[in-house]
mmCIF file of C-alpha atoms in Angstrom:
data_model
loop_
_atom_site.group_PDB
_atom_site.id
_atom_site.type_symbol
_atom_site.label_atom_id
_atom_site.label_comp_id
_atom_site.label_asym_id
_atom_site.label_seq_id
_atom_site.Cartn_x
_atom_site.Cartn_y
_atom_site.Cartn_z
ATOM 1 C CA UNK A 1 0.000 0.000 0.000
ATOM 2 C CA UNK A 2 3.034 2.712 0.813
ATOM 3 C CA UNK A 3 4.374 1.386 -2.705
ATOM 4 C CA UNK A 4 1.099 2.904 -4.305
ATOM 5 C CA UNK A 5 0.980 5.602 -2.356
ATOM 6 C CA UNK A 6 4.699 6.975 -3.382
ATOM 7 C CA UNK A 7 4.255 5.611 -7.073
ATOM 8 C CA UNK A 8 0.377 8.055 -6.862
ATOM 9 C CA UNK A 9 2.239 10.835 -5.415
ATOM 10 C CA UNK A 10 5.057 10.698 -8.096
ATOM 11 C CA UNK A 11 3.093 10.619 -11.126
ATOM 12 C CA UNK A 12 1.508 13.530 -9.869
ATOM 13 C CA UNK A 13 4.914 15.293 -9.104
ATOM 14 C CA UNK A 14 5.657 14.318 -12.698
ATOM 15 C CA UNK A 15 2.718 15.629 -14.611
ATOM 16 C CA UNK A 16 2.746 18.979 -12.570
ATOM 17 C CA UNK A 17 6.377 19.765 -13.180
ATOM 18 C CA UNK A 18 6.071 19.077 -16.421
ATOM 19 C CA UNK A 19 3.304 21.673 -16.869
ATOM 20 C CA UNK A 20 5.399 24.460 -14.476
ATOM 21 C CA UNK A 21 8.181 23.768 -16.546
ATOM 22 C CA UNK A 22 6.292 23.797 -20.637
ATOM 23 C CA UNK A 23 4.171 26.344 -19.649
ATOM 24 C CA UNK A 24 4.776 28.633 -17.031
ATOM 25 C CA UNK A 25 3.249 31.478 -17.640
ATOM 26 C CA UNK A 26 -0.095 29.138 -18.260
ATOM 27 C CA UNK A 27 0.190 28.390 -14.635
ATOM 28 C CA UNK A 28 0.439 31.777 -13.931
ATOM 29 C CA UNK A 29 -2.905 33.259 -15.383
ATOM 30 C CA UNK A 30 -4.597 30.079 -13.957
ATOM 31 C CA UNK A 31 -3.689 30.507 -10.343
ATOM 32 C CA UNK A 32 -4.635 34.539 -11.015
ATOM 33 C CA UNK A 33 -7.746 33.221 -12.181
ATOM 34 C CA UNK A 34 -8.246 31.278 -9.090
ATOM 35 C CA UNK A 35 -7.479 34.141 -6.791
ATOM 36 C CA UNK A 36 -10.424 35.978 -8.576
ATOM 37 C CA UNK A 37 -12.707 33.293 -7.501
ATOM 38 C CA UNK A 38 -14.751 33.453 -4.517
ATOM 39 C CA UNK A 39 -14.256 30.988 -1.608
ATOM 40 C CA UNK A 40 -17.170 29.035 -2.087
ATOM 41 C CA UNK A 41 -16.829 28.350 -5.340
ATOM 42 C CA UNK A 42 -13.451 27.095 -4.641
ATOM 43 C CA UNK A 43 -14.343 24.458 -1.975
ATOM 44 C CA UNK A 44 -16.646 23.348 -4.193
ATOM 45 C CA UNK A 45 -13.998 22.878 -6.665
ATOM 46 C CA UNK A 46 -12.088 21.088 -4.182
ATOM 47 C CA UNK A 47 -15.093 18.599 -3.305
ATOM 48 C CA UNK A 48 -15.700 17.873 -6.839
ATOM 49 C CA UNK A 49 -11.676 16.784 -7.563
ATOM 50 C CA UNK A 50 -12.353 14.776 -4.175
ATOM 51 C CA UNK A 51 -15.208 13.204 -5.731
ATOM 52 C CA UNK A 52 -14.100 12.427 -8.671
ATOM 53 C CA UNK A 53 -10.767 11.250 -7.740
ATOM 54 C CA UNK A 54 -12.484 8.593 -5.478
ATOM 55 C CA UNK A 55 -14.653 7.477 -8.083
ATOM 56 C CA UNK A 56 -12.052 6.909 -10.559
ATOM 57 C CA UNK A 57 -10.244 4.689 -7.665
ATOM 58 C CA UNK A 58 -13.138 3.259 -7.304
ATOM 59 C CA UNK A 59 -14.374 2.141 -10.584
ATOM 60 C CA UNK A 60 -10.481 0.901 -10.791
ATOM 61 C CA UNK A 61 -10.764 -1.414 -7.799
ATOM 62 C CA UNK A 62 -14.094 -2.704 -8.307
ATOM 63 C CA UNK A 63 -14.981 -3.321 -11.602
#
């Protein structure tokens, strides 16, 4: 289960420093854009990822 857990945490690690480091000023203007929006909106945000993130696991495990 640790084994999983690292190899989860460095794909991530991979795929976002590949976008800081192909397209930084992308990131940029996206986390301005995310300042601009209002808290609510980005908890909700937040829960959704959640949510979808455990239903992808999900589907992977038991189907």
């Amino acid at each position: 289960m640790i084994a999983d857990l690292a190899t989860a945490i460095g794909i991530v690690l991979i795929f976002e420093g590949l976008v800081f480091a192909l397209a930084p000023s992308y990131i940029e203007r996206m986390l301005e854009a995310l300042r601009l929006l209002p808290e609510e909106a980005l908890r909700l945000l937040g829960l959704l990822s959640a949510i979808t993130g455990l239903a992808m696991l999900w589907a992977v495990y038991a189907l």
